[in-house]
Amino acid sequence: MSCTSARTVWSSIAPDRILAAYTKLMAQMRASNPDMRILVAQLIPMQPSSCATCAQRVVDLDARIPGWARATGTERSPVSVVDQGTDFSTAGGTYDGVHPNASGDAKIAARWLPALAAALDAGVPQEPGGPGGEPGACTARFRAVASWQGGYQGEVTVTNTSGSAVPGWTATVVPAGGARLTQLWNGSLTTAADGTATVTDAAWDGALAPGASAAFGFVATAPAAAGSPAASVTCAGRASTG
């Protein structure tokens, strides 16, 4: 779990330099554990009275983070973005326009929780068909196919990383930036009140041999200020009943 300090924005450090530091940090983390799952948060809004340009700097950096996460994520070590900015009010969530108060802390924790739970539930990725793979283990990978004002098309690839075949799978998609899935193909969609989407296989694409993959696509609506398309995705293979 990682979130850049507000001080880096206040100090006028360019987004390129901040993201380069993030990339170096990711490399150091993966050197310790190549299967590390990484969560990176976008900054909460910032409106200090002594920095007239800080609010826009936060917007500019937050807009860059999803694209950086997609570029640096790998199958073994995915990078998921946690949206902390949407619907966060500096008036109600901070005591000085920068630092969160108790209400702000609660909102931040509520955004971290589902992303962290999804990462923990996914477990450690295994090489496809490799030894030690848990029954039903799988990985999910998100990519943006196309985007437009107010929405985008995305695709999620589910791969069976266990050492045995699975008869079906379930994926969880947590869109960033307040986006919501509205259409889906190659699967069955259920959407929770908070926008978290649960996708089950379409029966004909459920059975996966070790190392095999299936993909489903979707269309999502997104607020105008949501930034580049991004989503936290996880999956689980169903255990065979035979």
Coordinates of N, CA and C in Angstrom, one line a residue, residues 3-234:
C3 N 0.9 5.7 -0.9 CA 0.3 7.0 -1.3 C 1.4 8.1 -1.1
T4 N 1.5 8.9 -2.2 CA 2.5 9.9 -2.1 C 2.2 11.0 -1.1
S5 N 3.1 11.6 -0.6 CA 2.9 12.7 0.4 C 2.4 14.0 -0.3
A6 N 1.5 14.7 0.4 CA 1.0 15.9 -0.1 C 2.2 16.9 -0.2
R7 N 3.2 16.7 0.6 CA 4.3 17.7 0.5 C 5.0 17.7 -0.8
T8 N 5.0 16.5 -1.5 CA 5.6 16.5 -2.9 C 4.9 17.4 -3.8
V9 N 3.6 17.5 -3.7 CA 2.8 18.3 -4.6 C 3.0 19.8 -4.1
W10 N 2.9 20.0 -2.8 CA 3.1 21.4 -2.3 C 4.5 22.0 -2.7
S11 N 5.5 21.1 -2.8 CA 6.8 21.5 -3.2 C 7.0 21.7 -4.7
S12 N 6.0 21.6 -5.5 CA 6.0 21.8 -6.9 C 6.9 20.7 -7.6
I13 N 7.0 19.5 -7.0 CA 7.7 18.4 -7.7 C 6.8 17.9 -8.9
A14 N 7.4 17.8 -10.1 CA 6.7 17.5 -11.3 C 6.2 16.1 -11.2
P15 N 5.0 15.8 -11.8 CA 4.5 14.4 -11.8 C 5.5 13.4 -12.4
D16 N 6.2 13.8 -13.4 CA 7.2 12.8 -14.0 C 8.2 12.4 -13.0
R17 N 8.7 13.3 -12.2 CA 9.7 13.0 -11.2 C 9.1 12.1 -10.1
I18 N 7.8 12.5 -9.7 CA 7.1 11.7 -8.6 C 6.9 10.2 -9.1
L19 N 6.4 10.1 -10.3 CA 6.2 8.7 -10.9 C 7.5 8.0 -11.1
A20 N 8.5 8.7 -11.5 CA 9.8 8.0 -11.6 C 10.3 7.4 -10.3
A21 N 10.0 8.2 -9.2 CA 10.4 7.7 -7.9 C 9.5 6.5 -7.5
Y22 N 8.2 6.5 -7.9 CA 7.3 5.4 -7.7 C 7.9 4.1 -8.4
T23 N 8.3 4.3 -9.6 CA 8.8 3.2 -10.4 C 10.0 2.6 -9.8
K24 N 10.9 3.4 -9.3 CA 12.1 2.9 -8.6 C 11.7 2.1 -7.3
L25 N 10.7 2.7 -6.6 CA 10.3 2.0 -5.4 C 9.6 0.6 -5.7
M26 N 8.9 0.6 -6.8 CA 8.3 -0.7 -7.3 C 9.4 -1.7 -7.6
A27 N 10.4 -1.3 -8.2 CA 11.5 -2.2 -8.6 C 12.2 -2.8 -7.3
Q28 N 12.4 -1.9 -6.3 CA 13.0 -2.3 -5.1 C 12.1 -3.3 -4.3
M29 N 10.8 -3.1 -4.4 CA 9.8 -4.0 -3.7 C 9.8 -5.4 -4.4
R30 N 9.8 -5.3 -5.7 CA 9.8 -6.6 -6.5 C 11.1 -7.4 -6.4
A31 N 12.2 -6.7 -6.1 CA 13.4 -7.4 -5.9 C 13.4 -8.2 -4.7
S32 N 12.6 -7.7 -3.7 CA 12.4 -8.5 -2.5 C 11.3 -9.6 -2.6
N33 N 10.3 -9.3 -3.4 CA 9.2 -10.3 -3.6 C 8.6 -10.0 -5.0
P34 N 9.0 -10.8 -6.0 CA 8.4 -10.6 -7.4 C 7.0 -10.8 -7.5
D35 N 6.3 -11.5 -6.5 CA 4.9 -11.7 -6.6 C 4.1 -10.7 -5.7
M36 N 4.7 -9.6 -5.4 CA 4.0 -8.6 -4.6 C 2.9 -7.9 -5.3
R37 N 1.7 -7.8 -4.7 CA 0.6 -7.1 -5.2 C 0.6 -5.7 -4.6
I38 N 0.5 -4.7 -5.4 CA 0.8 -3.3 -5.0 C -0.5 -2.5 -5.2
L39 N -0.8 -1.7 -4.1 CA -1.9 -0.8 -4.1 C -1.3 0.6 -4.1
V40 N -1.7 1.5 -5.0 CA -1.3 2.9 -5.0 C -2.5 3.8 -5.0
A41 N -2.5 4.7 -4.0 CA -3.7 5.6 -3.9 C -3.5 6.9 -4.6
Q42 N -4.5 7.4 -5.3 CA -4.5 8.8 -5.7 C -4.7 9.7 -4.5
L43 N -4.2 10.9 -4.6 CA -4.3 11.9 -3.5 C -5.7 12.4 -3.3
I44 N -6.0 12.7 -2.1 CA -7.3 13.4 -1.8 C -7.1 14.8 -2.3
P45 N -8.2 15.5 -2.5 CA -8.1 16.9 -3.0 C -7.3 17.8 -1.9
M46 N -6.8 18.9 -2.4 CA -5.9 19.7 -1.5 C -6.1 21.1 -1.8
Q47 N -6.5 21.9 -0.8 CA -6.8 23.4 -1.0 C -6.2 24.2 0.1
P48 N -4.9 24.2 0.3 CA -4.3 25.0 1.4 C -4.4 26.5 1.0
S49 N -4.6 27.3 2.0 CA -4.8 28.8 1.8 C -3.5 29.4 1.3
S50 N -2.4 28.8 1.6 CA -1.1 29.4 1.2 C -0.6 28.9 -0.2
C51 N -1.3 28.0 -0.9 CA -0.9 27.5 -2.2 C -2.0 27.5 -3.1
A52 N -2.1 28.5 -4.0 CA -3.2 28.7 -4.9 C -3.2 27.6 -6.0
T53 N -2.0 27.0 -6.3 CA -1.9 26.1 -7.4 C -1.9 24.6 -7.0
C54 N -2.0 24.4 -5.7 CA -1.8 23.0 -5.2 C -3.0 22.1 -5.6
A55 N -4.2 22.7 -5.7 CA -5.4 21.9 -6.0 C -5.2 21.3 -7.4
Q56 N -4.8 22.2 -8.4 CA -4.6 21.7 -9.7 C -3.5 20.7 -9.9
R57 N -2.4 20.9 -9.1 CA -1.3 19.9 -9.1 C -1.8 18.5 -8.7
V58 N -2.7 18.5 -7.7 CA -3.2 17.2 -7.3 C -4.0 16.5 -8.4
V59 N -4.8 17.3 -9.0 CA -5.6 16.8 -10.2 C -4.7 16.3 -11.3
D60 N -3.6 17.0 -11.6 CA -2.7 16.6 -12.6 C -2.0 15.3 -12.3
L61 N -1.5 15.2 -11.0 CA -0.9 14.0 -10.6 C -1.8 12.8 -10.6
D62 N -3.0 13.0 -10.0 CA -4.0 11.9 -9.9 C -4.4 11.4 -11.3
A63 N -4.4 12.3 -12.3 CA -4.8 11.9 -13.7 C -3.7 11.0 -14.3
R64 N -2.5 11.1 -13.8 CA -1.4 10.3 -14.4 C -1.2 9.0 -13.8
I65 N -1.7 8.8 -12.5 CA -1.4 7.6 -11.8 C -2.0 6.3 -12.4
P66 N -3.3 6.3 -12.9 CA -3.8 5.1 -13.5 C -3.0 4.6 -14.7
G67 N -2.6 5.5 -15.6 CA -1.8 5.1 -16.8 C -0.5 4.6 -16.3
W68 N 0.2 5.2 -15.3 CA 1.4 4.7 -14.8 C 1.2 3.3 -14.2
A69 N 0.1 3.1 -13.5 CA -0.1 1.7 -12.9 C -0.3 0.7 -14.0
R70 N -1.0 1.0 -15.1 CA -1.1 0.0 -16.1 C 0.2 -0.3 -16.8
A71 N 1.1 0.7 -16.9 CA 2.4 0.5 -17.6 C 3.4 -0.3 -16.7
T72 N 3.2 -0.2 -15.4 CA 4.2 -0.8 -14.5 C 3.7 -2.1 -13.9
G73 N 2.4 -2.4 -14.0 CA 1.8 -3.6 -13.5 C 2.3 -4.8 -14.3
T74 N 2.4 -6.0 -13.7 CA 2.8 -7.2 -14.4 C 1.8 -8.3 -14.0
E75 N 1.8 -9.4 -14.7 CA 0.9 -10.5 -14.4 C 1.2 -11.0 -13.0
R76 N 2.4 -11.1 -12.6 CA 2.8 -11.6 -11.3 C 2.7 -10.6 -10.2
S77 N 2.9 -9.3 -10.6 CA 2.8 -8.2 -9.6 C 2.0 -7.1 -10.1
P78 N 0.6 -7.2 -10.0 CA -0.2 -6.2 -10.5 C -0.2 -4.9 -9.6
V79 N -0.5 -3.8 -10.2 CA -0.6 -2.5 -9.5 C -2.0 -2.0 -9.6
S80 N -2.7 -1.9 -8.5 CA -4.1 -1.4 -8.5 C -4.1 0.0 -7.9
V81 N -5.0 0.8 -8.5 CA -5.1 2.2 -8.1 C -6.4 2.3 -7.2
V82 N -6.2 3.0 -6.1 CA -7.2 3.3 -5.1 C -7.6 4.7 -5.3
D83 N -8.9 4.9 -5.7 CA -9.4 6.3 -5.9 C -9.8 6.9 -4.6
Q84 N -9.0 7.9 -4.1 CA -9.3 8.6 -2.9 C -9.9 10.0 -3.1
G85 N -9.9 10.4 -4.4 CA -10.3 11.8 -4.6 C -11.8 12.0 -4.9
T86 N -12.5 11.0 -5.5 CA -13.9 11.2 -5.9 C -14.7 11.4 -4.7
D87 N -15.6 12.4 -4.7 CA -16.5 12.7 -3.6 C -15.9 13.1 -2.3
F88 N -14.6 13.4 -2.3 CA -13.9 13.8 -1.1 C -13.9 15.3 -1.0
S89 N -14.4 15.9 0.1 CA -14.5 17.3 0.2 C -13.5 17.8 1.2
T90 N -12.7 18.8 0.8 CA -11.7 19.4 1.7 C -12.3 20.1 2.8
A91 N -13.5 20.7 2.6 CA -14.3 21.4 3.6 C -14.7 20.5 4.7
G92 N -15.2 19.3 4.4 CA -15.7 18.4 5.4 C -14.8 17.4 5.8
G93 N -13.7 17.1 5.0 CA -12.8 16.0 5.3 C -11.5 16.4 5.8
T94 N -11.1 17.7 5.8 CA -9.8 18.1 6.3 C -10.0 19.2 7.4
Y95 N -9.0 19.5 8.2 CA -9.1 20.5 9.1 C -8.4 21.8 8.7
D96 N -7.6 21.7 7.6 CA -6.8 22.8 7.1 C -6.7 22.9 5.6
G97 N -7.6 22.1 4.9 CA -7.5 22.1 3.4 C -6.5 21.1 2.9
V98 N -5.8 20.4 3.8 CA -4.7 19.4 3.4 C -4.8 18.1 4.2
H99 N -4.8 18.3 5.5 CA -4.7 17.1 6.4 C -6.1 16.6 6.8
P100 N -6.4 15.3 6.6 CA -7.7 14.8 6.9 C -8.1 14.9 8.4
N101 N -9.3 15.2 8.7 CA -9.8 15.1 10.1 C -10.4 13.7 10.3
A102 N -11.1 13.5 11.4 CA -11.6 12.2 11.7 C -12.6 11.7 10.6
S103 N -13.4 12.6 10.1 CA -14.3 12.2 9.0 C -13.5 11.8 7.7
G104 N -12.5 12.6 7.4 CA -11.7 12.3 6.3 C -10.9 11.0 6.4
D105 N -10.4 10.7 7.6 CA -9.7 9.4 7.8 C -10.7 8.3 7.6
A106 N -11.9 8.4 8.0 CA -12.9 7.3 7.8 C -13.2 7.1 6.3
K107 N -13.3 8.2 5.6 CA -13.5 8.1 4.1 C -12.3 7.4 3.4
I108 N -11.1 7.8 3.8 CA -9.9 7.2 3.3 C -9.8 5.7 3.6
A109 N -10.1 5.3 4.8 CA -10.1 3.9 5.2 C -11.1 3.1 4.4
A110 N -12.3 3.7 4.2 CA -13.3 3.0 3.5 C -13.0 2.8 2.0
R111 N -12.1 3.6 1.4 CA -11.6 3.4 0.1 C -10.5 2.4 0.0
W112 N -9.7 2.3 1.0 CA -8.6 1.4 1.1 C -9.1 -0.1 1.3
L113 N -10.2 -0.2 2.1 CA -10.6 -1.5 2.6 C -10.9 -2.5 1.4
P114 N -11.8 -2.1 0.5 CA -12.2 -3.1 -0.5 C -11.0 -3.5 -1.4
A115 N -10.2 -2.5 -1.7 CA -9.0 -2.8 -2.6 C -8.0 -3.7 -1.9
L116 N -7.8 -3.5 -0.6 CA -6.9 -4.3 0.2 C -7.5 -5.7 0.4
A117 N -8.8 -5.8 0.7 CA -9.4 -7.1 0.8 C -9.4 -7.9 -0.4
A118 N -9.6 -7.3 -1.6 CA -9.5 -8.0 -2.9 C -8.1 -8.5 -3.1
A119 N -7.1 -7.7 -2.8 CA -5.7 -8.2 -3.0 C -5.4 -9.3 -2.1
L120 N -5.8 -9.3 -0.8 CA -5.6 -10.4 0.1 C -6.3 -11.6 -0.3
D121 N -7.6 -11.5 -0.7 CA -8.3 -12.6 -1.1 C -7.7 -13.3 -2.4
A122 N -7.1 -12.5 -3.2 CA -6.5 -13.1 -4.4 C -5.3 -14.0 -4.1
G123 N -4.6 -13.8 -3.0 CA -3.5 -14.6 -2.7 C -2.3 -14.3 -3.5
V124 N -1.3 -15.1 -3.5 CA -0.1 -14.9 -4.3 C -0.2 -15.6 -5.6
P125 N 0.1 -14.8 -6.7 CA 0.0 -15.4 -8.0 C 1.0 -16.6 -8.2
Q126 N 0.6 -17.6 -9.0 CA 1.5 -18.7 -9.3 C 1.8 -18.7 -10.7
E127 N 2.9 -19.3 -11.1 CA 3.1 -19.6 -12.6 C 2.0 -20.5 -13.1
P128 N 1.5 -20.3 -14.3 CA 0.5 -21.2 -14.8 C 0.9 -22.7 -14.8
G129 N 0.1 -23.5 -14.1 CA 0.4 -24.9 -14.0 C 1.6 -25.3 -13.1
G130 N 2.2 -24.3 -12.4 CA 3.4 -24.5 -11.7 C 3.1 -25.3 -10.4
P131 N 4.1 -25.8 -9.8 CA 4.0 -26.6 -8.6 C 3.6 -25.7 -7.5
G132 N 2.7 -26.2 -6.6 CA 2.3 -25.4 -5.4 C 1.1 -24.5 -5.7
G133 N 0.6 -24.4 -6.9 CA -0.6 -23.6 -7.2 C -1.8 -24.2 -6.5
E134 N -2.5 -23.3 -5.8 CA -3.6 -23.7 -5.0 C -4.8 -24.0 -5.9
P135 N -5.6 -25.0 -5.6 CA -6.8 -25.4 -6.4 C -7.7 -24.1 -6.6
G136 N -8.1 -23.8 -7.8 CA -8.9 -22.6 -8.0 C -8.2 -21.3 -8.1
A137 N -6.9 -21.3 -7.9 CA -6.1 -20.0 -8.0 C -6.2 -19.5 -9.4
C138 N -6.3 -18.1 -9.5 CA -6.3 -17.5 -10.8 C -5.9 -16.1 -10.7
T139 N -5.5 -15.4 -11.8 CA -5.2 -14.0 -11.8 C -6.1 -13.3 -12.8
A140 N -6.3 -12.0 -12.6 CA -7.2 -11.2 -13.5 C -6.4 -10.0 -13.9
R141 N -6.5 -9.6 -15.2 CA -5.7 -8.5 -15.7 C -6.7 -7.6 -16.5
F142 N -6.7 -6.3 -16.1 CA -7.5 -5.3 -16.8 C -6.8 -4.5 -17.8
R143 N -7.4 -4.2 -18.9 CA -6.9 -3.3 -19.9 C -8.0 -2.4 -20.5
A144 N -7.7 -1.2 -20.8 CA -8.7 -0.3 -21.4 C -8.6 -0.5 -22.9
V145 N -9.7 -0.7 -23.6 CA -9.7 -0.9 -25.0 C -9.9 0.4 -25.7
A146 N -10.8 1.2 -25.2 CA -11.1 2.5 -25.8 C -11.7 3.4 -24.8
S147 N -11.5 4.7 -24.9 CA -12.2 5.6 -24.0 C -12.7 6.8 -24.7
W148 N -13.7 7.5 -24.1 CA -14.3 8.7 -24.6 C -14.8 9.5 -23.4
Q149 N -15.3 10.7 -23.7 CA -15.8 11.6 -22.7 C -17.0 10.9 -22.0
G150 N -16.9 10.6 -20.8 CA -18.0 10.0 -20.0 C -18.0 8.5 -20.0
G151 N -17.0 7.9 -20.5 CA -17.0 6.4 -20.4 C -15.8 5.7 -21.1
Y152 N -15.8 4.4 -21.1 CA -14.7 3.7 -21.7 C -15.2 2.2 -21.9
Q153 N -14.4 1.5 -22.8 CA -14.6 0.1 -22.9 C -13.4 -0.6 -22.3
G154 N -13.6 -1.6 -21.5 CA -12.6 -2.3 -20.9 C -12.6 -3.8 -21.1
E155 N -11.6 -4.5 -20.8 CA -11.5 -6.0 -21.0 C -10.7 -6.6 -19.8
V156 N -11.2 -7.7 -19.3 CA -10.5 -8.4 -18.2 C -10.2 -9.8 -18.6
T157 N -9.0 -10.2 -18.5 CA -8.6 -11.6 -18.8 C -8.3 -12.3 -17.5
V158 N -9.0 -13.5 -17.4 CA -8.9 -14.4 -16.3 C -8.1 -15.6 -16.7
T159 N -7.0 -15.9 -15.9 CA -6.1 -17.0 -16.2 C -6.1 -18.0 -15.0
N160 N -6.3 -19.2 -15.3 CA -6.2 -20.3 -14.3 C -4.7 -20.5 -14.0
T161 N -4.3 -20.2 -12.8 CA -2.9 -20.3 -12.4 C -2.7 -21.5 -11.4
S162 N -3.7 -22.3 -11.3 CA -3.6 -23.5 -10.4 C -3.0 -24.7 -11.2
G163 N -2.8 -25.8 -10.6 CA -2.2 -26.9 -11.2 C -3.3 -27.9 -11.7
S164 N -4.6 -27.5 -11.6 CA -5.7 -28.4 -12.1 C -6.7 -27.6 -12.8
A165 N -7.6 -28.2 -13.6 CA -8.6 -27.5 -14.3 C -9.7 -27.0 -13.3
V166 N -10.4 -25.9 -13.7 CA -11.5 -25.4 -12.9 C -12.7 -25.4 -13.8
P167 N -13.9 -25.7 -13.2 CA -15.1 -25.7 -14.1 C -15.7 -24.3 -14.3
G168 N -15.3 -23.3 -13.6 CA -15.8 -22.0 -13.7 C -15.0 -21.0 -12.9
W169 N -15.4 -19.7 -13.1 CA -14.6 -18.6 -12.4 C -15.6 -17.5 -12.0
T170 N -15.1 -16.7 -11.1 CA -15.8 -15.4 -10.7 C -14.7 -14.3 -10.6
A171 N -15.0 -13.2 -11.2 CA -14.1 -12.0 -11.1 C -14.8 -10.9 -10.4
T172 N -14.0 -10.1 -9.7 CA -14.4 -8.8 -9.1 C -13.8 -7.6 -9.8
V173 N -14.5 -6.7 -10.2 CA -14.0 -5.5 -10.8 C -14.4 -4.2 -10.0
V174 N -13.4 -3.5 -9.5 CA -13.7 -2.3 -8.7 C -13.2 -1.1 -9.6
P175 N -14.0 -0.5 -10.3 CA -13.6 0.6 -11.2 C -13.1 1.8 -10.4
A176 N -12.1 2.5 -10.9 CA -11.6 3.7 -10.3 C -12.4 4.9 -10.7
G177 N -12.3 6.0 -10.0 CA -12.8 7.3 -10.4 C -14.3 7.4 -10.4
G178 N -15.0 6.5 -9.7 CA -16.5 6.6 -9.7 C -17.2 6.0 -10.9
A179 N -16.4 5.3 -11.7 CA -17.0 4.6 -12.9 C -17.9 3.5 -12.5
R180 N -18.8 3.1 -13.4 CA -19.7 2.0 -13.2 C -19.9 1.2 -14.5
L181 N -19.8 -0.1 -14.3 CA -20.1 -1.0 -15.5 C -21.6 -1.0 -15.8
T182 N -21.9 -0.8 -17.1 CA -23.3 -0.7 -17.6 C -23.6 -1.8 -18.5
Q183 N -22.6 -2.3 -19.3 CA -22.9 -3.4 -20.3 C -21.7 -4.4 -20.1
L184 N -22.0 -5.7 -20.3 CA -21.0 -6.7 -20.2 C -21.3 -7.8 -21.2
W185 N -20.2 -8.4 -21.7 CA -20.4 -9.6 -22.6 C -19.4 -10.7 -22.2
N186 N -19.7 -11.9 -22.5 CA -18.9 -13.1 -22.1 C -18.9 -13.4 -20.6
G187 N -20.0 -13.0 -20.0 CA -20.1 -13.2 -18.5 C -21.4 -12.7 -18.0
S188 N -21.7 -12.9 -16.8 CA -22.9 -12.4 -16.1 C -22.5 -11.4 -15.1
L189 N -23.2 -10.2 -15.1 CA -22.8 -9.1 -14.3 C -23.8 -8.9 -13.1
T190 N -23.2 -8.6 -11.9 CA -24.0 -8.2 -10.7 C -23.2 -7.0 -10.2
T191 N -23.9 -5.9 -9.9 CA -23.3 -4.6 -9.5 C -23.8 -4.2 -8.1
A192 N -22.9 -4.0 -7.2 CA -23.2 -3.5 -5.8 C -23.5 -2.0 -5.8
A193 N -24.0 -1.6 -4.7 CA -24.4 -0.1 -4.6 C -23.2 0.8 -4.7
D194 N -22.0 0.3 -4.3 CA -20.8 1.1 -4.4 C -20.1 1.0 -5.7
G195 N -20.7 0.3 -6.7 CA -20.1 0.2 -8.0 C -19.2 -1.0 -8.2
T196 N -18.9 -1.8 -7.1 CA -18.2 -3.0 -7.3 C -18.9 -4.0 -8.1
A197 N -18.3 -4.5 -9.2 CA -19.0 -5.5 -10.1 C -18.5 -6.9 -9.9
T198 N -19.4 -7.8 -9.8 CA -19.0 -9.2 -9.7 C -19.4 -9.9 -11.0
V199 N -18.5 -10.6 -11.7 CA -18.7 -11.2 -13.0 C -18.5 -12.7 -12.9
T200 N -19.5 -13.5 -13.3 CA -19.3 -14.9 -13.3 C -19.3 -15.4 -14.8
D201 N -18.7 -16.5 -15.0 CA -18.5 -17.0 -16.4 C -19.8 -17.2 -17.1
A202 N -19.7 -17.3 -18.4 CA -20.9 -17.4 -19.2 C -21.2 -18.9 -19.5
A203 N -20.7 -19.8 -18.7 CA -20.9 -21.2 -18.8 C -20.0 -21.8 -19.9
W204 N -20.2 -21.3 -21.1 CA -19.4 -21.8 -22.2 C -17.9 -21.4 -22.1
D205 N -17.6 -20.4 -21.4 CA -16.2 -20.0 -21.2 C -15.7 -20.2 -19.8
G206 N -16.4 -21.0 -19.0 CA -16.0 -21.2 -17.6 C -14.9 -22.2 -17.4
A207 N -15.0 -23.3 -18.1 CA -14.0 -24.3 -17.8 C -12.6 -23.9 -18.3
L208 N -11.6 -23.9 -17.5 CA -10.2 -23.5 -17.8 C -9.2 -24.6 -17.4
A209 N -8.4 -25.0 -18.3 CA -7.3 -25.9 -18.0 C -6.2 -25.1 -17.3
P210 N -5.3 -25.8 -16.7 CA -4.2 -25.1 -16.1 C -3.5 -24.2 -17.1
G211 N -3.3 -22.9 -16.8 CA -2.7 -22.0 -17.7 C -3.6 -21.4 -18.8
A212 N -4.8 -21.8 -18.9 CA -5.7 -21.3 -19.9 C -6.4 -20.0 -19.4
S213 N -6.9 -19.2 -20.4 CA -7.5 -17.9 -20.0 C -8.8 -17.8 -20.7
A214 N -9.6 -16.9 -20.2 CA -10.9 -16.4 -20.8 C -11.0 -14.9 -20.5
A215 N -11.7 -14.2 -21.4 CA -11.8 -12.8 -21.3 C -13.2 -12.3 -21.4
F216 N -13.6 -11.3 -20.7 CA -14.9 -10.7 -20.8 C -14.7 -9.2 -21.0
G217 N -15.6 -8.6 -21.8 CA -15.5 -7.1 -22.0 C -16.7 -6.4 -21.4
F218 N -16.5 -5.1 -21.3 CA -17.6 -4.3 -20.7 C -17.5 -2.8 -21.1
V219 N -18.6 -2.1 -21.0 CA -18.6 -0.7 -21.2 C -19.0 -0.1 -19.8
A220 N -18.2 1.0 -19.5 CA -18.5 1.7 -18.2 C -18.7 3.2 -18.4
T221 N -19.6 3.7 -17.6 CA -19.8 5.2 -17.6 C -18.8 5.7 -16.5
A222 N -18.4 7.0 -16.7 CA -17.4 7.5 -15.8 C -17.6 9.1 -15.7
P223 N -17.4 9.7 -14.5 CA -17.5 11.1 -14.4 C -16.5 11.8 -15.3
A224 N -16.7 13.0 -15.7 CA -15.8 13.7 -16.6 C -14.4 13.9 -16.0
A225 N -14.3 14.0 -14.7 CA -13.0 14.2 -14.0 C -12.4 12.9 -13.6
A226 N -12.9 11.8 -14.1 CA -12.4 10.5 -13.5 C -10.9 10.2 -14.0
G227 N -10.4 10.8 -15.0 CA -9.1 10.5 -15.4 C -9.0 9.3 -16.3
S228 N -7.9 8.7 -16.5 CA -7.7 7.5 -17.4 C -8.4 6.3 -16.8
P229 N -9.0 5.5 -17.7 CA -9.7 4.3 -17.2 C -8.7 3.4 -16.3
A230 N -9.2 2.9 -15.2 CA -8.5 2.0 -14.4 C -9.4 1.2 -13.5
A231 N -9.0 0.1 -13.1 CA -9.9 -0.8 -12.2 C -9.0 -1.8 -11.5
S232 N -9.4 -2.1 -10.3 CA -8.8 -3.2 -9.5 C -9.6 -4.5 -9.8
V233 N -8.9 -5.5 -10.2 CA -9.6 -6.7 -10.6 C -8.9 -7.9 -9.9
T234 N -9.8 -8.8 -9.5 CA -9.3 -10.1 -8.9 C -10.2 -11.2 -9.4

